[in-house]
Short mmCIF file of C-alpha atoms and ligand atoms in Angstrom, two decimals:
data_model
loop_
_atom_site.label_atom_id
_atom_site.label_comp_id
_atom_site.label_asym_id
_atom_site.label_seq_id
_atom_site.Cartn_x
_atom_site.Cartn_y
_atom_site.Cartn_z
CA UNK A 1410 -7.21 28.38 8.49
CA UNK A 1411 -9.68 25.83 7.34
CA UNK A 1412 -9.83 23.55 10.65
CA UNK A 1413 -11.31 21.07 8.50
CA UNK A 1414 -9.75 17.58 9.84
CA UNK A 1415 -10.63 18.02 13.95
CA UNK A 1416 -11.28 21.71 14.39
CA UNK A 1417 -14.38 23.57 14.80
CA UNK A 1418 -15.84 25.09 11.78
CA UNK A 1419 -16.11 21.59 10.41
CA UNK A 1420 -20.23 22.18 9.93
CA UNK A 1421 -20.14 18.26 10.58
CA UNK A 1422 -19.49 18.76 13.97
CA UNK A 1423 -23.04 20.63 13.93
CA UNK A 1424 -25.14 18.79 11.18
CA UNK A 1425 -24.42 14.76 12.34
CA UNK A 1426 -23.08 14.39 16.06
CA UNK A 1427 -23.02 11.13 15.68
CA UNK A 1428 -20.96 10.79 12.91
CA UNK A 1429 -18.26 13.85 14.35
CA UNK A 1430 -17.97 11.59 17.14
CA UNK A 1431 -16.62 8.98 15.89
CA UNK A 1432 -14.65 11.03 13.13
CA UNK A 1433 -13.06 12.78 16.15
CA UNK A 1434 -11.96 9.49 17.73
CA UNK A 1435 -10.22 8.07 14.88
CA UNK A 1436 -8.30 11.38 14.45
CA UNK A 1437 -7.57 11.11 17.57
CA UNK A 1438 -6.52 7.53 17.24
CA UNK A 1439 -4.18 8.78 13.95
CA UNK A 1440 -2.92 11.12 15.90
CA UNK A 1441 -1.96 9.80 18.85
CA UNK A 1442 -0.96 5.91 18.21
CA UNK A 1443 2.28 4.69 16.30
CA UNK A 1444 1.06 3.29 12.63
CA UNK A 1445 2.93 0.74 11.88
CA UNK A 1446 0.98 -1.27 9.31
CA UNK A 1447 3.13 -1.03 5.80
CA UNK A 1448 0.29 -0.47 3.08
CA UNK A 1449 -1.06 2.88 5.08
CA UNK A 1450 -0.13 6.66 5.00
CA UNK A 1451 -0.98 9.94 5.96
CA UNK A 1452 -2.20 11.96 2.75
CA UNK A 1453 -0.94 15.30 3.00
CA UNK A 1454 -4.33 18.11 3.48
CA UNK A 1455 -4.09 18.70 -0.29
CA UNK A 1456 -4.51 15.49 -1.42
CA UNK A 1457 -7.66 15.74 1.20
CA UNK A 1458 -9.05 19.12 0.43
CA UNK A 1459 -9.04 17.29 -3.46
CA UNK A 1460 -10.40 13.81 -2.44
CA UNK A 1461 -13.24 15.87 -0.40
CA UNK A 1462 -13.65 18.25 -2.93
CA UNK A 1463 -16.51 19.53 -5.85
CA UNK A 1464 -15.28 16.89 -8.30
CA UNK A 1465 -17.08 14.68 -6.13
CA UNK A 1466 -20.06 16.06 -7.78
CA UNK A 1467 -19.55 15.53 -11.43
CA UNK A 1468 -20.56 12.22 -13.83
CA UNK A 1469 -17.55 11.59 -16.35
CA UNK A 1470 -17.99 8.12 -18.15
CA UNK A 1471 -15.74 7.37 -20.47
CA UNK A 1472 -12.19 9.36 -20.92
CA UNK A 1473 -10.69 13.00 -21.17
CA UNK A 1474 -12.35 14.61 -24.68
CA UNK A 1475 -14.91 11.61 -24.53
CA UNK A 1476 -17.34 11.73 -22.29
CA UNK A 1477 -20.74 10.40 -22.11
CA UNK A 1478 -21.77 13.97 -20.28
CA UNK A 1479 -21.25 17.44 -20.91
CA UNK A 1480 -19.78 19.75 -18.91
CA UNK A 1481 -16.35 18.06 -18.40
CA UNK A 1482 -14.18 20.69 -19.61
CA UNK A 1483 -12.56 21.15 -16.38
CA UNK A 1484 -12.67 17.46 -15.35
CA UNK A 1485 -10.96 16.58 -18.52
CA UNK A 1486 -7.94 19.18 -17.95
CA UNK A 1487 -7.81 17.37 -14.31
CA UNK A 1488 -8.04 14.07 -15.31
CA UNK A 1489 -5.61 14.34 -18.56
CA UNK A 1490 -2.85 16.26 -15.73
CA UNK A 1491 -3.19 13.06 -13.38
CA UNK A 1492 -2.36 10.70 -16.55
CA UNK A 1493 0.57 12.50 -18.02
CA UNK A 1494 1.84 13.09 -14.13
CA UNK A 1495 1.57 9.64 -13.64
CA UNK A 1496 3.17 8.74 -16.82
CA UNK A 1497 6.30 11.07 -16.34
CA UNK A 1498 7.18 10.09 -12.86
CA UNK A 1499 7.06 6.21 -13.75
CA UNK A 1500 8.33 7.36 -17.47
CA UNK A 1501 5.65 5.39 -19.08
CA UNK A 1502 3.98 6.43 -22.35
CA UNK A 1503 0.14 5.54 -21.42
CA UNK A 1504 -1.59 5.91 -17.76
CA UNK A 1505 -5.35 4.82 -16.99
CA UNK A 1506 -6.05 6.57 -13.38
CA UNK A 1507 -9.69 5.56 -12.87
CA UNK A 1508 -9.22 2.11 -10.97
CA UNK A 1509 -11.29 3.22 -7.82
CA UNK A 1510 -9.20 0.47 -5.99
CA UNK A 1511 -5.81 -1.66 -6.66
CA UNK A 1512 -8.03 -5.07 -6.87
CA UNK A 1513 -10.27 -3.05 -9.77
CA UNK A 1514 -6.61 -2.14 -11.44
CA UNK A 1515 -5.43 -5.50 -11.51
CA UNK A 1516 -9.25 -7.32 -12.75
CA UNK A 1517 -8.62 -5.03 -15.45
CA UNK A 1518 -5.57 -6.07 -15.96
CA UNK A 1519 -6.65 -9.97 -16.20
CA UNK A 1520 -9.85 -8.81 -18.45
CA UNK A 1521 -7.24 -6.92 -20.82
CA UNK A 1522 -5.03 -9.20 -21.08
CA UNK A 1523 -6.40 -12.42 -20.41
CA UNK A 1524 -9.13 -15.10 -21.29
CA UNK A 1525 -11.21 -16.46 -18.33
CA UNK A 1526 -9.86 -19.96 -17.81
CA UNK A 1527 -6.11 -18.97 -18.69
CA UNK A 1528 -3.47 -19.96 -16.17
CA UNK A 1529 -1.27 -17.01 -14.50
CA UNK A 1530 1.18 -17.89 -11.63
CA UNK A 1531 1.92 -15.53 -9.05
CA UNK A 1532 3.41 -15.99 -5.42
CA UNK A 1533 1.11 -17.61 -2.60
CA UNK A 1534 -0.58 -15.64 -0.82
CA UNK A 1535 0.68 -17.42 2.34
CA UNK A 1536 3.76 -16.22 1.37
CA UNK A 1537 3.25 -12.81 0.64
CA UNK A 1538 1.13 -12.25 -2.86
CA UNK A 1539 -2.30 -10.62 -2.74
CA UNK A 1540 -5.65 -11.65 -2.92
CA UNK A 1541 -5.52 -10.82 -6.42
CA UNK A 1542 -2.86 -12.66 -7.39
CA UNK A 1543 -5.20 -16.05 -7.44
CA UNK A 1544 -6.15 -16.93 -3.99
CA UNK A 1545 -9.18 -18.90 -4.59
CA UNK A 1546 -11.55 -16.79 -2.43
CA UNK A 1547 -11.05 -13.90 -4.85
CA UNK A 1548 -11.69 -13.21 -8.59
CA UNK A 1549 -8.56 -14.20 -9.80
CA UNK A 1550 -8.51 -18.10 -8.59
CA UNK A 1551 -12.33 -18.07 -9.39
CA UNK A 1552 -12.08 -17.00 -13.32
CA UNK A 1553 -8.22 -17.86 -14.28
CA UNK A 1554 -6.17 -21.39 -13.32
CA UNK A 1555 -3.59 -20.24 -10.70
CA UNK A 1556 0.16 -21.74 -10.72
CA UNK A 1557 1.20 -20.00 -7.57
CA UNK A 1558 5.23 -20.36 -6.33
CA UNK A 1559 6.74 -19.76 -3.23
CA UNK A 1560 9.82 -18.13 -1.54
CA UNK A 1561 12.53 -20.62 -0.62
CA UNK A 1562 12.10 -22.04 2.43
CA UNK A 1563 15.88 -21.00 3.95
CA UNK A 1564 16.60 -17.87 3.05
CA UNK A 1565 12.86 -16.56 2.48
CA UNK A 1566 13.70 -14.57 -0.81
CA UNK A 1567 12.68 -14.99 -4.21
CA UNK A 1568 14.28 -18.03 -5.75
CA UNK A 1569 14.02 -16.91 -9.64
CA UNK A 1570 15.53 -20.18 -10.83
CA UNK A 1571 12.55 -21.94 -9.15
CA UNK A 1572 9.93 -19.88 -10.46
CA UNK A 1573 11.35 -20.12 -13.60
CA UNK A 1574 11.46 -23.76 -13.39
CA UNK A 1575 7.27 -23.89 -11.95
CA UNK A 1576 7.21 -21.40 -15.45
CA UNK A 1577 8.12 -23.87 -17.86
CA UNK A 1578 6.59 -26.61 -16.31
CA UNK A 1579 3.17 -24.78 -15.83
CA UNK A 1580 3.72 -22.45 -19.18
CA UNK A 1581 1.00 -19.07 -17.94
CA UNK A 1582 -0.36 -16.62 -19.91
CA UNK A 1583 0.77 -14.21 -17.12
CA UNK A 1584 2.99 -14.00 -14.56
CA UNK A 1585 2.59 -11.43 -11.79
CA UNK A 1586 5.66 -9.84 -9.63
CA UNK A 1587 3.71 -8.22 -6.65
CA UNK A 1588 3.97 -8.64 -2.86
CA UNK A 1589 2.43 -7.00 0.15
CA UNK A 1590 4.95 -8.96 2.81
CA UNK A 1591 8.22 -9.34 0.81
CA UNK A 1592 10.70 -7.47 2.87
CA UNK A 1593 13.18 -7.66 -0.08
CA UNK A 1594 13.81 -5.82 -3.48
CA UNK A 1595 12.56 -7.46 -6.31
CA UNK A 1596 14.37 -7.75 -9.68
CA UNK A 1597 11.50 -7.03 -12.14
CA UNK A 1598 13.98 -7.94 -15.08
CA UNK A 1599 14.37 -11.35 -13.93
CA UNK A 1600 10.90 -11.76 -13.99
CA UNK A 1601 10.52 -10.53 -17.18
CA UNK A 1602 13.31 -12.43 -18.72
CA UNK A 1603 11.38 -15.49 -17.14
CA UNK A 1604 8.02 -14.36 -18.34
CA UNK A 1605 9.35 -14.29 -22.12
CA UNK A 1606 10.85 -17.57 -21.82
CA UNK A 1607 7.49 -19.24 -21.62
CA UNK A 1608 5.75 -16.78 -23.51
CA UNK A 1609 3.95 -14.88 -20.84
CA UNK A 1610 3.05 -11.77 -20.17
CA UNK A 1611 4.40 -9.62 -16.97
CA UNK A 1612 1.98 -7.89 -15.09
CA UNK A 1613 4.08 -5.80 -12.09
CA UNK A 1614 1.86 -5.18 -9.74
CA UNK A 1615 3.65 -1.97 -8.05
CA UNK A 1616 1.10 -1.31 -5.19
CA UNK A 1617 3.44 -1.28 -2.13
CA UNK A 1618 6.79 0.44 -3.68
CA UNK A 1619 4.86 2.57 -5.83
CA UNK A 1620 6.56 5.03 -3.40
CA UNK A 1621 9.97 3.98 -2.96
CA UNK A 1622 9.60 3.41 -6.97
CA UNK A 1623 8.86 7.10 -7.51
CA UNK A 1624 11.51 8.36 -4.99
CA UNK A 1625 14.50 6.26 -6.51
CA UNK A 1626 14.60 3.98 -3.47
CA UNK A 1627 13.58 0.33 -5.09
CA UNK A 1628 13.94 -0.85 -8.81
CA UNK A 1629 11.58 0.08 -11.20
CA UNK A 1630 9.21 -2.62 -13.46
CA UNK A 1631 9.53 0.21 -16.28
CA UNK A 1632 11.17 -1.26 -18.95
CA UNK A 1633 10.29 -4.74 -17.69
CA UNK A 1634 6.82 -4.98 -16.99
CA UNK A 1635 3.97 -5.49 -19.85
CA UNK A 1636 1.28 -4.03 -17.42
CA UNK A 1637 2.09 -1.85 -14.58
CA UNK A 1638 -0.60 -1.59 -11.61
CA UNK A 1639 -0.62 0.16 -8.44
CA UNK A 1640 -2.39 1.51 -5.43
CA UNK A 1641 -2.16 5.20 -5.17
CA UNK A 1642 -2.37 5.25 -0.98
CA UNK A 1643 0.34 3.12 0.19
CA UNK A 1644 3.96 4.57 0.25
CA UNK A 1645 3.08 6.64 -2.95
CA UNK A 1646 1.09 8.79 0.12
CA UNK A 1647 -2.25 9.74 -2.23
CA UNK A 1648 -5.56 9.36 -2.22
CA UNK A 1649 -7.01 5.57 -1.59
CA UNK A 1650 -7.05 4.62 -5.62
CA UNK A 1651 -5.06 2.86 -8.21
CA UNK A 1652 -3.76 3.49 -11.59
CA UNK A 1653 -2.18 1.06 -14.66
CA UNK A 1654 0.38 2.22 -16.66
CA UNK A 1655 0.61 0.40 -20.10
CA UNK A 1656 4.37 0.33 -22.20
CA UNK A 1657 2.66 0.16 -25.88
CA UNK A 1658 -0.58 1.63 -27.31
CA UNK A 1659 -2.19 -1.72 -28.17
CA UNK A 1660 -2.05 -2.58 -24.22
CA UNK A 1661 -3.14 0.79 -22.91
CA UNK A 1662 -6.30 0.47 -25.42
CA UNK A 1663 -7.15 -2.54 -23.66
CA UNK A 1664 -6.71 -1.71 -20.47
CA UNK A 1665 -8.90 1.96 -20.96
CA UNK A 1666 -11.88 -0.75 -22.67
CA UNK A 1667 -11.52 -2.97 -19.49
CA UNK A 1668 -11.91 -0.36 -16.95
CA UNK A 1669 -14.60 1.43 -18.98
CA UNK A 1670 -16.96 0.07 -19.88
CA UNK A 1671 -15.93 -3.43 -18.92
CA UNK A 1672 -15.45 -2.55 -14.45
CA UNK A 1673 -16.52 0.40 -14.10
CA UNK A 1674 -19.66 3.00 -14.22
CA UNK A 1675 -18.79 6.89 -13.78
CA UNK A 1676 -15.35 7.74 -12.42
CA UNK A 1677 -14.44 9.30 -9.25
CA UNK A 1678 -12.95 12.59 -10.17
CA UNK A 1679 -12.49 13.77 -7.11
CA UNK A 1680 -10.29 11.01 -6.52
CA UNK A 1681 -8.56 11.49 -9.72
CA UNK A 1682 -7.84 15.46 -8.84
CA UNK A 1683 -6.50 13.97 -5.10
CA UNK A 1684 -4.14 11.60 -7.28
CA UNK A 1685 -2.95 14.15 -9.51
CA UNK A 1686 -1.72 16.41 -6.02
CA UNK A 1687 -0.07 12.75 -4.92
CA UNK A 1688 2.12 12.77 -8.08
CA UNK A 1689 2.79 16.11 -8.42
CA UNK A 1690 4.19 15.66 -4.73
CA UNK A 1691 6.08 12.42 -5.51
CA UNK A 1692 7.74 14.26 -7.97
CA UNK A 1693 9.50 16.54 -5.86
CA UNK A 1694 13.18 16.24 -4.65
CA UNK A 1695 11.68 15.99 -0.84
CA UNK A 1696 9.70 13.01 -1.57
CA UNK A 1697 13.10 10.98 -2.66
CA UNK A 1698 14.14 12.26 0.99
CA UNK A 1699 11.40 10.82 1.93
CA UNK A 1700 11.72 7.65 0.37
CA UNK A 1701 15.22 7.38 0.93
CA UNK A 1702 14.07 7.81 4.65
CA UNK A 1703 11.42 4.92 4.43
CA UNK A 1704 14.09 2.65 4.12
CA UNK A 1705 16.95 3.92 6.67
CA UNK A 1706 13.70 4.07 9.44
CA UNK A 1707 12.80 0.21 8.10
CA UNK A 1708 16.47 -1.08 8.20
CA UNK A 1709 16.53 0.79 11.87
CA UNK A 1710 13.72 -0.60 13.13
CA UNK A 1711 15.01 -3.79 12.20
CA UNK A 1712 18.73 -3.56 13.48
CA UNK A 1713 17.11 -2.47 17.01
CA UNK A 1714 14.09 -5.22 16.25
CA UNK A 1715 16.69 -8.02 16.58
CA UNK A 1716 19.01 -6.63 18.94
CA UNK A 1717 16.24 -7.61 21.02
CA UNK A 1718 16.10 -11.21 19.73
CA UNK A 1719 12.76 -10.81 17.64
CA UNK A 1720 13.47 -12.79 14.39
CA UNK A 1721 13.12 -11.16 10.87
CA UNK A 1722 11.74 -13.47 8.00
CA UNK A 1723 14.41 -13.17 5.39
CA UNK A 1724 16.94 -11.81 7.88
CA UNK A 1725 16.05 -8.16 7.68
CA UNK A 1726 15.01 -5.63 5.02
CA UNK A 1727 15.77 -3.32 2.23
CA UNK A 1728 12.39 -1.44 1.50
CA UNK A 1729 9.48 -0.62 4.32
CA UNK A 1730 8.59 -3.22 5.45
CA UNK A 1731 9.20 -5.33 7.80
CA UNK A 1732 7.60 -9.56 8.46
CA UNK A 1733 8.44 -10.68 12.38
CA UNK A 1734 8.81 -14.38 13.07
CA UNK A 1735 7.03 -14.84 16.24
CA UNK A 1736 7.60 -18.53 17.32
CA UNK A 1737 10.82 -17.85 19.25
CA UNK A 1738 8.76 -15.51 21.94
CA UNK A 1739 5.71 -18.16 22.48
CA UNK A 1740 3.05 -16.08 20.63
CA UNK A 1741 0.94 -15.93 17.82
CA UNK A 1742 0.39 -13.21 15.35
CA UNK A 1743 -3.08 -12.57 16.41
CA UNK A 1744 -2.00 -12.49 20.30
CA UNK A 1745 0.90 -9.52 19.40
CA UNK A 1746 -1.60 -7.09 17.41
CA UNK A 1747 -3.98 -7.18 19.82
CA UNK A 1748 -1.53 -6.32 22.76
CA UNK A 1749 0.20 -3.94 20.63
CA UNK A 1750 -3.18 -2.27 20.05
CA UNK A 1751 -4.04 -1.93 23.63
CA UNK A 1752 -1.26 -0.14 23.72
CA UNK A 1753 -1.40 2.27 20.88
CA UNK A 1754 0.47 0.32 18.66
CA UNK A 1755 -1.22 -0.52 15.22
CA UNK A 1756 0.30 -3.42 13.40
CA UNK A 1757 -0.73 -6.54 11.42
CA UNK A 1758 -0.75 -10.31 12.23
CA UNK A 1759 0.41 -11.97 9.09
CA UNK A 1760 1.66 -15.28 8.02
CA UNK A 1761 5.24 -16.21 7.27
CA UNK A 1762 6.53 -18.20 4.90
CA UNK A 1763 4.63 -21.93 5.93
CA UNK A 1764 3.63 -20.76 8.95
CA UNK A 1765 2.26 -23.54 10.85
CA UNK A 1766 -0.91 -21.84 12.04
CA UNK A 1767 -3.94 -20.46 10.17
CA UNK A 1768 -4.24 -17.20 8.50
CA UNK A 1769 -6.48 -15.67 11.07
CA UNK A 1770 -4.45 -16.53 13.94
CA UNK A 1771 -0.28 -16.45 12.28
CA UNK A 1772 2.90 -16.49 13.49
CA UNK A 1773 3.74 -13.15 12.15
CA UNK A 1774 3.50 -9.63 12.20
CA UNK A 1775 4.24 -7.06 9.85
CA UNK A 1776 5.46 -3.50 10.16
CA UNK A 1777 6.39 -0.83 8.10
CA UNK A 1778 7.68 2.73 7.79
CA UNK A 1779 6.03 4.56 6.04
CA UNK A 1780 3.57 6.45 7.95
CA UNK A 1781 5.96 7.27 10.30
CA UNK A 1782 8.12 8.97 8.49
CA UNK A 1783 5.88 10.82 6.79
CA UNK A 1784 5.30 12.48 10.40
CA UNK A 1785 9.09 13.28 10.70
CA UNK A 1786 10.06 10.42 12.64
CA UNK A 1787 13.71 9.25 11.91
CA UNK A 1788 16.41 6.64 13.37
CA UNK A 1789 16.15 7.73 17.08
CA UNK A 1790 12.59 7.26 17.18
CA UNK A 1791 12.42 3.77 15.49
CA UNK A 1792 14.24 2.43 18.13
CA UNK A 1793 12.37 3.48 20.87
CA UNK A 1794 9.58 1.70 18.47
CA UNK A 1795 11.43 -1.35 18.50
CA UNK A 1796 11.79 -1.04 22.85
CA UNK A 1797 8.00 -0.81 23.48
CA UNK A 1798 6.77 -3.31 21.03
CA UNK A 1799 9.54 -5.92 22.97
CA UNK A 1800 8.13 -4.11 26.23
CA UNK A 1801 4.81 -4.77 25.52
CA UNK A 1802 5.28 -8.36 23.98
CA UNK A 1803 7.03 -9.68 27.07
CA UNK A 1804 4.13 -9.33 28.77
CA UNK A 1805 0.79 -9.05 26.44
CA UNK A 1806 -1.54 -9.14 29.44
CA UNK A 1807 0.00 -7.11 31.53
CA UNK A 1808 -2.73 -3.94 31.74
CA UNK A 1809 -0.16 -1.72 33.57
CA UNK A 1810 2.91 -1.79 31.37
CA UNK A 1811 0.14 -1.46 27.83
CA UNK A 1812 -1.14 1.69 29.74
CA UNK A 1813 2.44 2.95 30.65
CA UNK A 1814 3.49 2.69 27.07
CA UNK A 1815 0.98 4.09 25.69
CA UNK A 1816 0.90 6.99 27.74
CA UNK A 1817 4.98 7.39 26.31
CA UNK A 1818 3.90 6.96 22.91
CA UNK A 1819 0.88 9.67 23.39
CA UNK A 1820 3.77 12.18 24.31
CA UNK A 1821 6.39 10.95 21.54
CA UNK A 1822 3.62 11.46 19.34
CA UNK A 1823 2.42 15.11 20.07
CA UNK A 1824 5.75 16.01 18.97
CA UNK A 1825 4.97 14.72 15.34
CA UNK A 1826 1.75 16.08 14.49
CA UNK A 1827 0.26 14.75 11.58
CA UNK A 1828 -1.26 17.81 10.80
CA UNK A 1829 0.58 20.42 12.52
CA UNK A 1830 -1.35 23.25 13.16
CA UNK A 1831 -5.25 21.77 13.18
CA UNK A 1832 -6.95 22.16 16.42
CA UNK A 1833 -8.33 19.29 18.64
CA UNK A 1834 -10.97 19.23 20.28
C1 LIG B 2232 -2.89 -3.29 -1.58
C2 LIG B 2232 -2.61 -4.17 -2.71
C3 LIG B 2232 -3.58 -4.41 -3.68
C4 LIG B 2232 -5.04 -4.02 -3.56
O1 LIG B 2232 -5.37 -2.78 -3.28
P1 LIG B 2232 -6.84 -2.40 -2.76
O2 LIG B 2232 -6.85 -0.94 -3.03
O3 LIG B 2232 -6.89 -2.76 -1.34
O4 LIG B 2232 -7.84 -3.14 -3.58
C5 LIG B 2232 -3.21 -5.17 -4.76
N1 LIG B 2232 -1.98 -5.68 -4.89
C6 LIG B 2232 -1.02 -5.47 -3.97
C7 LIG B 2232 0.33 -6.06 -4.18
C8 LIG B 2232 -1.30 -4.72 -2.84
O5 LIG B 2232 -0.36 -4.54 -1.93
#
């Protein structure tokens, strides 16, 4: 058995102490601790054994039967089986899987499809969007004019008469449908019919659903979307990557031009092989259990969440993820994920919709399901979840009751092993 991820013949563990070390206490962190932040996963050893494997080693510019080395025969076969994987499970005719990252997929998005200086309008990233969606540290608000909307201030949902009223009167060149803290299903042909109205193009930025997408559990942008882009690692449970999936030829040409040679150098095939493995798996009839699952542990979670008077922006969920309103219980955002931490609970502060305090410090804090249920975890166990997180937020200081909790999650845990059958040591 290859003990690869904590065991002993890891040669690692001989070559660089230093390194094992600290290699040994984040498995031993994953292993042991309740992961409860939405946009992470555990990717199953195969993935692994391809993201750490030979591929690693090999140059590759350019694309499958056009390379700018020799010797890519086998690369080629790899890389072409990740694109028409990709392209089948989404049931889109072109794929581009050599984004190293889901910021890279979506600048080559903008540089396909855009001119620097062009306006696109996506949500706030207050509110939920991404960095990439035109917050003005990034990229995207530095190069392009942003028109940015927001969720409606009641209900928290996507009000798609109001962005298509902030459409017409701002008229972008694209808009974006993307969120990393919308607890709600979005309705990519809405967007799309709103898009076309003003003449703009809709890029569907996939990243978080990608897996719920794949497994039948959220709407799809196929059929909707003029650009497709998405993370490979979130609750699509691959490598950390991206890929962009393009509805007509003339797009997917631009998108292969602006992620090589206009972002990137030599890809990582090695990554590529690892997200191959990820949609082969995704295709299977276990990971629309799995997805299915995502959802019924997320709507638990948030059933026993509010039984115990925490408040849920937008009311609830119907996908992974979960945003808490803080204010009622007296604490910020920051204050819970550090307590939670202490006590083996990893979360993140975010902010909710115009939340009154900063983004470093918020008033809310987001969950999701996905990592836990890809360790077997089901109903039962998201509400004892939902009991030590209201435990340990009644009283954040208190040393005694962190310790105590953590100690119960150490033991709920061992009986979900990540990796059943590698060794600690
Ligand atoms: C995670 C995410 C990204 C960026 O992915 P990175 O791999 O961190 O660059 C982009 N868009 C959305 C909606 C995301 O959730």
């Amino acid at each position: 058995m290859n003990e690869k991820y904590g065991g002993e013949n890891m040669t690692l563990a001989q070559s660089d102490p230093e390194i094992w070390n600290f290699y040994q206490k984040e498995w031993r962190r994953q292993e042991e601790g309740l992961e409860l932040i939405p946009s992470e996963n555990y990717a199953s050893r195969d993935v692994m054994d391809a993201a750490g494997g030979i591929f690693t080693n090999k140059y590759a510019e350019g694309y499958p039967k056009k390379r700018y080395y020799g010797g890519n025969e086998w690369i080629d076969e790899v890389e072409l089986l990740a694109i028409e994987r990709s392209k089948k499970l989404f049931g889109v005719p072109f794929s581009n899987v050599q984004s190293h990252a889901g910021s890279q997929a979506n600048m080559a998005a903008y540089f396909a499809l855009l001119q620097p200086g062009d306006t696109v309008m996506g949500l706030n990233l207050s509110q939920g969007g991404h960095l990439t969606h035109g917050s003005p540290v990034n990229f995207s608000g530095k190069l392009y004019k942003v028109a940015a909307f927001n969720v409606d201030p009641e209900t928290h949902l996507l009000d798609y008469d109001e962005i298509a009223r902030q459409a017409e009167a701002h008229k972008p060149k694209m808009m974006i449908a993307g969120f990393t803290a919308y607890p709600r299903q979005v309705d990519f042909g809405k967007f799309a019919k709103i898009a076309k109205s003003v003449n703009a193009k809709l890029m569907a930025d996939m990243s978080h659903v990608a897996g719920l997408i794949a497994g039948g559990a959220h709407p799809s942008p196929t059929g909707h979307a003029d650009v497709i882009t998405s993370t490979t690692h979130k609750t699509l449970r691959g490598p950390r990557g991206a890929f962009i999936l393009s509805p007509s030829e003339e797009t997917a040409k631009l998108i292969d031009k602006a992620v090589f040679p206009g972002l990137q150098g030599g890809p990582l095939e090695n990554m590529i092989m690892a997200k191959a493995v990820a949609f082969h798996e995704a295709a299977k009839p276990e990971f629309k259990t799995y997805a299915r699952q995502i959802v019924k542990n997320a709507k638990a979670l948030a059933a026993a969440l509010m039984d115990l008077n925490f408040v849920l922006v937008s009311g609830g969920t119907d996908t992974h993820l979960i945003l808490i309103d803080l204010r009622n219980r007296n604490m910020t955002g920051k204050e819970a994920q550090l307590a939670l931490d202490a006590a083996g609970i990893t979360a993140n502060k975010n902010t909710i919709p115009n939340d009154p305090q900063s983004p470093f410090i918020t008033s809310g804090l987001r969950l999701g399901t996905p990592a836990l249920t890809t360790r077997g975890m089901k109903e039962k166990e998201m509400a004892m979840v939902a009991h030590w997180m209201d435990e340990v937020l009644k009283s954040p200081s208190d040393e005694q009751v962190r310790a105590k909790v953590k100690e119960e999650i150490r033991r709920m845990t061992a009986e979900f092993p990540i990796y059943p059958g590698l060794i600690k040591n």
